Amino acid sequence: MAIRKVPAGKSDYAVPPGSTLQETLEYLDMTQKEFADRMGMAPKTINEIIKGKAPITAETAIKLDTVLGISANFWTTMEANYRTDLARLENQKRIALEHSIASEFLCYADMSRHGWVVPTREKGKKVEALRSFFGVASLENIQSLPYAANFRLKEYSKTSFFAIMAWLRQGERMAVDIKTAPFSLDRLRAAIPDLRALSLCHKGFWEKITTICAKCGIAVSFIPHIKGAPINGAVRWLSPKKALVSLSLRNAYADIFWFSFFHELGHIIKGHQKSEPFISYSQSPGQCRLEDEADEYARDALIPPAPFDSFLRKNNFSYQAVEAFSEEIQIHPGIVWGRLAKEKRIGWNEIALYRLKLEFPL
């Protein structure tokens, strides 16, 4: 008697092993009632197995081996293939339902350009790529991800929730490979002068930032900008012993980069977000106080208030004066230029020639 075998995952329908069982009974001219009696099972159960409603268990497979002379392994393999095919077909239905969510990722081209996901225009493959990227069984689960972050976000009409989630997720993915010591607030505070001094470095400062922060229990990730996520930086806790600071390479001028970095460190030092995770827009109600506190920390840590007040009283913001003041307080002059423009002491156009664009080998 020839047994029909159907490869798993090769068709657009699932063939239950009961179909082969029914063919076998017909070949033997055996009724379901007689077969049920030989198996010592209820006729209803045999009928449900044939229709694919009831599974062939290991115990049933051994009985089939005894009664029909067809190995138990054959039946268990067919059953496993059938259940896999059912799951595959159900997954295809879910993928079709998630096409609309995948279409919201207008940043997908940027994500693929940076190597986060595979480049594709096929809707099904895009869904699967995004599922893998986020580590979720369904894209519907993205909105439930515990991305605790307090991020600096400019008012921007093209801001996308999905792009922001992708940007934050990439920082999380990068942090997995960054080994850190258990978090220590004391070590972080002691490291602030060394981190601040790195603003004077022109090369390799990103590596030194990563090394110093890792010793304090903080993973630092540098993430390219993607469409719809105009973020300068974000901070969140991966565990009580490991914090994550993500920094954008968007508009990576010295003043923006270093202020954003120290702003995120300010959240950690101030104890923000450690107990209750949330994502914070800079203009979100109830969150401005935390952003203001982090701003104040970054402002004063980079440029100490007393020397800056003394500098302002001179009312001389020439190139030579700014360079001299920057050297006096040992900070990158671009940070001082940015502070002056931020406080409207000078126009942004006045610092265009002196503003340094940082370069990252990423």
Short mmCIF file of C-alpha atoms in Angstrom, two decimals:
data_model
loop_
_atom_site.label_atom_id
_atom_site.label_comp_id
_atom_site.label_asym_id
_atom_site.label_seq_id
_atom_site.Cartn_x
_atom_site.Cartn_y
_atom_site.Cartn_z
CA MET A 1 0.00 0.00 0.00
CA ALA A 2 1.44 3.41 -1.04
CA ILE A 3 1.31 6.10 1.59
CA ARG A 4 0.83 9.66 0.32
CA LYS A 5 3.29 12.10 1.86
CA VAL A 6 2.70 15.86 1.83
CA PRO A 7 5.79 18.03 2.56
CA ALA A 8 5.29 20.54 5.37
CA GLY A 9 5.17 24.20 4.49
CA LYS A 10 4.99 23.66 0.71
CA SER A 11 1.30 24.31 0.00
CA ASP A 12 -1.27 27.00 0.67
CA TYR A 13 -3.39 24.57 2.66
CA ALA A 14 -2.84 22.09 5.48
CA VAL A 15 -3.47 18.37 4.99
CA PRO A 16 -4.40 16.55 8.23
CA PRO A 17 -2.85 13.12 8.83
CA GLY A 18 -6.43 11.91 9.17
CA SER A 19 -6.73 12.21 5.41
CA THR A 20 -4.04 9.55 5.00
CA LEU A 21 -5.70 7.47 7.70
CA GLN A 22 -9.02 7.60 5.83
CA GLU A 23 -7.31 6.49 2.60
CA THR A 24 -5.70 3.62 4.49
CA LEU A 25 -9.06 2.45 5.89
CA GLU A 26 -10.61 2.60 2.43
CA TYR A 27 -7.73 0.55 1.04
CA LEU A 28 -8.33 -2.05 3.77
CA ASP A 29 -12.14 -1.94 3.30
CA MET A 30 -12.44 -1.16 6.98
CA THR A 31 -15.18 1.01 8.49
CA GLN A 32 -14.43 3.69 11.07
CA LYS A 33 -16.53 1.69 13.58
CA GLU A 34 -14.48 -1.48 13.11
CA PHE A 35 -11.25 0.49 13.21
CA ALA A 36 -12.33 2.24 16.43
CA ASP A 37 -13.03 -1.14 18.02
CA ARG A 38 -9.59 -2.45 16.96
CA MET A 39 -7.96 0.73 18.37
CA GLY A 40 -9.99 0.57 21.58
CA MET A 41 -11.11 4.15 21.00
CA ALA A 42 -14.48 5.86 20.62
CA PRO A 43 -15.75 6.14 17.00
CA LYS A 44 -16.24 9.89 17.59
CA THR A 45 -12.54 10.30 18.39
CA ILE A 46 -11.50 8.40 15.26
CA ASN A 47 -13.83 10.60 13.17
CA GLU A 48 -12.34 13.79 14.69
CA ILE A 49 -8.80 12.53 13.95
CA ILE A 50 -9.75 11.89 10.34
CA LYS A 51 -11.23 15.40 10.03
CA GLY A 52 -8.18 16.97 11.66
CA LYS A 53 -10.14 18.18 14.67
CA ALA A 54 -8.33 15.93 17.14
CA PRO A 55 -4.54 15.40 17.14
CA ILE A 56 -2.72 12.11 16.78
CA THR A 57 -0.96 11.79 20.12
CA ALA A 58 2.14 9.69 20.71
CA GLU A 59 -0.04 7.07 22.38
CA THR A 60 -2.42 6.98 19.38
CA ALA A 61 0.54 6.78 16.98
CA ILE A 62 1.80 3.64 18.76
CA LYS A 63 -1.65 2.07 18.45
CA LEU A 64 -1.73 2.94 14.74
CA ASP A 65 1.65 1.26 14.34
CA THR A 66 0.29 -1.90 15.98
CA VAL A 67 -3.08 -2.00 14.19
CA LEU A 68 -2.03 -0.81 10.71
CA GLY A 69 1.65 -1.71 10.61
CA ILE A 70 2.59 1.88 9.74
CA SER A 71 5.29 3.27 12.04
CA ALA A 72 4.42 5.54 14.93
CA ASN A 73 7.14 7.94 13.73
CA PHE A 74 5.32 8.34 10.41
CA TRP A 75 2.10 9.42 12.14
CA THR A 76 3.75 11.76 14.66
CA THR A 77 5.75 13.38 11.86
CA MET A 78 2.61 13.90 9.79
CA GLU A 79 0.82 15.35 12.80
CA ALA A 80 3.69 17.73 13.53
CA ASN A 81 3.82 18.84 9.88
CA TYR A 82 0.06 19.41 9.88
CA ARG A 83 0.15 21.55 13.02
CA THR A 84 3.12 23.49 11.64
CA ASP A 85 1.23 24.12 8.38
CA LEU A 86 -1.82 25.31 10.32
CA ALA A 87 0.35 27.71 12.30
CA ARG A 88 2.07 28.90 9.11
CA LEU A 89 -1.25 29.62 7.40
CA GLU A 90 -2.55 31.40 10.48
CA ASN A 91 0.64 33.46 10.57
CA GLN A 92 0.13 34.43 6.93
CA LYS A 93 -3.32 35.73 7.84
CA ARG A 94 -1.86 37.76 10.71
CA ILE A 95 0.87 39.14 8.45
CA ALA A 96 -1.79 40.35 6.01
CA LEU A 97 -3.57 42.10 8.88
CA GLU A 98 -0.29 43.79 9.89
CA HIS A 99 0.42 45.25 6.46
CA SER A 100 -1.28 48.49 7.52
CA ILE A 101 0.98 48.81 10.58
CA ALA A 102 4.10 48.14 8.52
CA SER A 103 3.04 50.87 6.10
CA GLU A 104 3.25 53.37 8.99
CA PHE A 105 7.01 52.87 9.09
CA LEU A 106 7.87 55.62 6.63
CA CYS A 107 11.36 55.35 8.09
CA TYR A 108 11.79 51.80 6.78
CA ALA A 109 14.08 52.92 3.94
CA ASP A 110 16.33 54.69 6.47
CA MET A 111 16.28 51.63 8.73
CA SER A 112 17.35 49.36 5.89
CA ARG A 113 20.00 51.85 4.74
CA HIS A 114 21.54 51.68 8.22
CA GLY A 115 21.38 47.88 8.20
CA TRP A 116 18.73 47.55 10.92
CA VAL A 117 16.34 45.62 8.67
CA VAL A 118 16.59 43.91 5.29
CA PRO A 119 15.75 46.10 2.28
CA THR A 120 12.43 45.01 0.75
CA ARG A 121 9.26 46.40 -0.80
CA GLU A 122 7.28 43.22 -0.28
CA LYS A 123 4.68 43.82 2.41
CA GLY A 124 4.91 40.38 3.98
CA LYS A 125 8.70 40.45 4.23
CA LYS A 126 8.56 43.96 5.66
CA VAL A 127 6.22 42.76 8.41
CA GLU A 128 8.51 39.86 9.22
CA ALA A 129 11.60 42.10 9.22
CA LEU A 130 9.97 44.57 11.60
CA ARG A 131 8.78 41.77 13.88
CA SER A 132 12.34 40.47 14.08
CA PHE A 133 13.78 43.95 14.64
CA PHE A 134 11.44 44.67 17.55
CA GLY A 135 11.48 41.11 18.87
CA VAL A 136 7.69 40.80 18.82
CA ALA A 137 5.32 38.11 17.54
CA SER A 138 3.00 40.78 16.15
CA LEU A 139 3.50 44.43 15.20
CA GLU A 140 0.43 45.17 17.29
CA ASN A 141 2.63 44.50 20.33
CA ILE A 142 4.93 47.44 19.59
CA GLN A 143 2.69 49.87 21.43
CA SER A 144 3.03 47.77 24.59
CA LEU A 145 6.84 47.75 24.65
CA PRO A 146 8.30 49.12 27.90
CA TYR A 147 10.46 51.82 26.36
CA ALA A 148 11.19 54.00 29.34
CA ALA A 149 12.78 57.11 27.95
CA ASN A 150 12.92 60.80 28.55
CA PHE A 151 13.94 62.21 25.21
CA ARG A 152 14.55 65.66 23.83
CA LEU A 153 12.20 66.25 20.92
CA LYS A 154 11.77 69.44 18.94
CA GLU A 155 8.32 70.46 17.76
CA TYR A 156 8.19 68.80 14.40
CA SER A 157 5.09 68.16 12.31
CA LYS A 158 6.44 64.94 10.82
CA THR A 159 7.16 63.22 14.11
CA SER A 160 6.21 59.52 13.93
CA PHE A 161 5.43 57.28 16.90
CA PHE A 162 6.69 54.27 14.91
CA ALA A 163 9.94 56.00 13.95
CA ILE A 164 10.55 56.97 17.56
CA MET A 165 9.95 53.38 18.66
CA ALA A 166 12.37 52.15 15.99
CA TRP A 167 15.03 54.65 17.05
CA LEU A 168 14.69 53.68 20.71
CA ARG A 169 14.69 49.97 19.86
CA GLN A 170 17.94 50.30 17.90
CA GLY A 171 19.58 51.82 20.96
CA GLU A 172 18.36 48.86 22.99
CA ARG A 173 19.70 46.39 20.40
CA MET A 174 23.10 48.06 20.45
CA ALA A 175 23.20 48.06 24.25
CA VAL A 176 23.01 44.25 24.36
CA ASP A 177 26.63 44.03 23.19
CA ILE A 178 27.88 46.72 25.59
CA LYS A 179 29.14 45.11 28.78
CA THR A 180 28.83 47.37 31.81
CA ALA A 181 29.68 47.27 35.49
CA PRO A 182 26.75 47.50 37.92
CA PHE A 183 25.44 51.05 37.98
CA SER A 184 27.08 53.36 40.48
CA LEU A 185 25.91 56.92 40.99
CA ASP A 186 29.11 57.74 42.88
CA ARG A 187 31.26 56.54 39.99
CA LEU A 188 29.18 58.53 37.54
CA ARG A 189 29.51 61.74 39.52
CA ALA A 190 33.26 61.18 39.83
CA ALA A 191 33.50 60.63 36.06
CA ILE A 192 31.71 63.85 35.06
CA PRO A 193 34.95 65.96 34.87
CA ASP A 194 36.57 63.36 32.60
CA LEU A 195 33.49 63.19 30.38
CA ARG A 196 33.32 66.97 30.19
CA ALA A 197 37.01 67.16 29.23
CA LEU A 198 36.33 64.90 26.24
CA SER A 199 34.62 67.81 24.50
CA LEU A 200 38.13 69.07 23.73
CA CYS A 201 39.03 65.84 21.90
CA HIS A 202 38.71 65.82 18.13
CA LYS A 203 39.11 62.07 17.64
CA GLY A 204 38.09 58.97 19.52
CA PHE A 205 35.94 60.78 22.07
CA TRP A 206 32.97 58.48 21.35
CA GLU A 207 35.03 55.43 22.28
CA LYS A 208 36.19 57.07 25.50
CA ILE A 209 32.61 58.06 26.34
CA THR A 210 31.55 54.44 25.90
CA THR A 211 34.39 53.12 28.06
CA ILE A 212 33.97 55.62 30.91
CA CYS A 213 30.19 55.26 31.04
CA ALA A 214 30.38 51.44 30.92
CA LYS A 215 32.45 51.52 34.11
CA CYS A 216 29.64 53.53 35.70
CA GLY A 217 26.94 51.09 34.62
CA ILE A 218 25.73 53.05 31.59
CA ALA A 219 25.61 51.75 28.02
CA VAL A 220 25.93 54.54 25.45
CA SER A 221 24.70 54.04 21.90
CA PHE A 222 25.23 56.43 18.99
CA ILE A 223 22.31 56.14 16.57
CA PRO A 224 21.89 57.62 13.08
CA HIS A 225 18.87 59.80 12.42
CA ILE A 226 15.83 58.23 10.76
CA LYS A 227 12.84 59.92 9.16
CA GLY A 228 10.16 60.89 11.65
CA ALA A 229 12.32 60.68 14.77
CA PRO A 230 13.92 64.11 15.35
CA ILE A 231 15.45 63.11 18.68
CA ASN A 232 18.74 64.35 20.05
CA GLY A 233 19.02 61.90 22.91
CA ALA A 234 17.19 59.48 25.20
CA VAL A 235 17.77 57.73 28.51
CA ARG A 236 16.14 54.66 30.00
CA TRP A 237 16.86 51.92 32.47
CA LEU A 238 17.39 48.44 31.07
CA SER A 239 17.62 47.05 34.59
CA PRO A 240 18.31 48.44 38.07
CA LYS A 241 22.01 47.83 37.35
CA LYS A 242 22.21 49.13 33.77
CA ALA A 243 21.11 52.41 32.23
CA LEU A 244 21.04 53.22 28.53
CA VAL A 245 21.83 56.59 27.00
CA SER A 246 21.10 56.84 23.29
CA LEU A 247 22.49 59.79 21.34
CA SER A 248 21.44 60.83 17.86
CA LEU A 249 23.94 61.70 15.16
CA ARG A 250 21.38 64.15 13.75
CA ASN A 251 22.78 67.69 13.72
CA ALA A 252 25.82 66.46 15.64
CA TYR A 253 27.33 69.86 16.29
CA ALA A 254 29.49 70.16 19.37
CA ASP A 255 27.00 72.33 21.27
CA ILE A 256 23.97 70.12 20.49
CA PHE A 257 25.76 66.82 21.02
CA TRP A 258 27.41 67.65 24.33
CA PHE A 259 24.39 69.41 25.74
CA SER A 260 22.18 66.45 24.80
CA PHE A 261 24.64 63.99 26.34
CA PHE A 262 24.84 65.88 29.62
CA HIS A 263 21.08 66.41 29.56
CA GLU A 264 20.58 62.63 29.53
CA LEU A 265 23.20 62.16 32.25
CA GLY A 266 21.27 64.78 34.20
CA HIS A 267 18.17 62.57 34.11
CA ILE A 268 20.20 59.71 35.59
CA ILE A 269 21.93 61.81 38.24
CA LYS A 270 18.61 63.41 39.22
CA GLY A 271 17.02 59.98 39.51
CA HIS A 272 14.43 60.54 36.78
CA GLN A 273 12.64 57.55 35.21
CA LYS A 274 14.17 54.82 37.33
CA SER A 275 10.97 53.65 38.99
CA GLU A 276 8.26 54.40 36.44
CA PRO A 277 9.06 53.94 32.75
CA PHE A 278 7.58 56.29 30.17
CA ILE A 279 8.41 58.13 26.98
CA SER A 280 8.45 61.87 27.40
CA TYR A 281 8.06 64.57 24.77
CA SER A 282 9.66 67.83 25.74
CA GLN A 283 6.27 69.54 25.66
CA SER A 284 4.31 66.74 27.35
CA PRO A 285 2.13 67.93 30.26
CA GLY A 286 3.63 67.08 33.64
CA GLN A 287 7.03 66.30 32.18
CA CYS A 288 8.47 69.76 31.53
CA ARG A 289 9.81 69.98 35.09
CA LEU A 290 11.98 66.92 34.53
CA GLU A 291 13.23 68.26 31.22
CA ASP A 292 13.97 71.64 32.83
CA GLU A 293 15.92 69.95 35.62
CA ALA A 294 17.99 67.99 33.12
CA ASP A 295 18.54 71.16 31.06
CA GLU A 296 19.74 73.03 34.12
CA TYR A 297 22.12 70.22 35.02
CA ALA A 298 23.63 70.11 31.52
CA ARG A 299 23.88 73.89 31.34
CA ASP A 300 25.75 74.25 34.64
CA ALA A 301 27.88 71.10 34.30
CA LEU A 302 29.24 72.21 30.93
CA ILE A 303 29.58 75.93 31.69
CA PRO A 304 29.80 76.73 35.42
CA PRO A 305 27.47 79.65 36.37
CA ALA A 306 30.00 81.89 38.15
CA PRO A 307 32.61 82.07 35.38
CA PHE A 308 29.88 82.45 32.76
CA ASP A 309 28.25 85.35 34.63
CA SER A 310 31.62 87.04 34.83
CA PHE A 311 32.13 86.49 31.09
CA LEU A 312 28.70 87.95 30.28
CA ARG A 313 29.37 91.11 32.28
CA LYS A 314 32.26 91.91 29.95
CA ASN A 315 29.75 91.99 27.09
CA ASN A 316 32.42 90.97 24.60
CA PHE A 317 31.41 88.03 22.45
CA SER A 318 34.07 88.28 19.78
CA TYR A 319 35.76 85.19 18.40
CA GLN A 320 38.89 85.89 20.45
CA ALA A 321 36.89 86.47 23.65
CA VAL A 322 34.92 83.22 23.27
CA GLU A 323 38.07 81.25 22.50
CA ALA A 324 39.81 82.66 25.56
CA PHE A 325 36.84 81.96 27.83
CA SER A 326 36.53 78.41 26.49
CA GLU A 327 40.18 77.78 27.20
CA GLU A 328 39.78 79.24 30.67
CA ILE A 329 37.01 76.82 31.63
CA GLN A 330 38.43 73.99 29.50
CA ILE A 331 35.39 73.36 27.32
CA HIS A 332 34.91 73.17 23.57
CA PRO A 333 34.26 76.71 22.21
CA GLY A 334 31.34 75.40 20.15
CA ILE A 335 29.50 74.75 23.40
CA VAL A 336 29.97 78.38 24.44
CA TRP A 337 28.86 79.64 21.02
CA GLY A 338 25.74 77.52 21.31
CA ARG A 339 24.99 78.80 24.81
CA LEU A 340 25.31 82.41 23.68
CA ALA A 341 23.00 81.83 20.73
CA LYS A 342 20.52 79.90 22.89
CA GLU A 343 20.30 82.84 25.27
CA LYS A 344 20.02 85.24 22.30
CA ARG A 345 23.23 87.04 23.19
CA ILE A 346 24.21 86.58 19.57
CA GLY A 347 22.39 85.38 16.46
CA TRP A 348 22.65 81.81 15.23
CA ASN A 349 24.03 83.13 11.97
CA GLU A 350 26.96 84.60 13.88
CA ILE A 351 28.22 81.21 15.03
CA ALA A 352 27.99 79.46 11.66
CA LEU A 353 31.70 79.89 11.00
CA TYR A 354 32.73 78.70 14.46
CA ARG A 355 30.31 75.84 15.02
CA LEU A 356 32.02 72.44 14.76
CA LYS A 357 30.20 69.52 13.15
CA LEU A 358 31.33 66.33 14.83
CA GLU A 359 32.11 63.28 12.73
CA PHE A 360 31.40 59.74 13.82
CA PRO A 361 32.82 56.63 12.13
CA LEU A 362 29.39 54.95 12.07
#
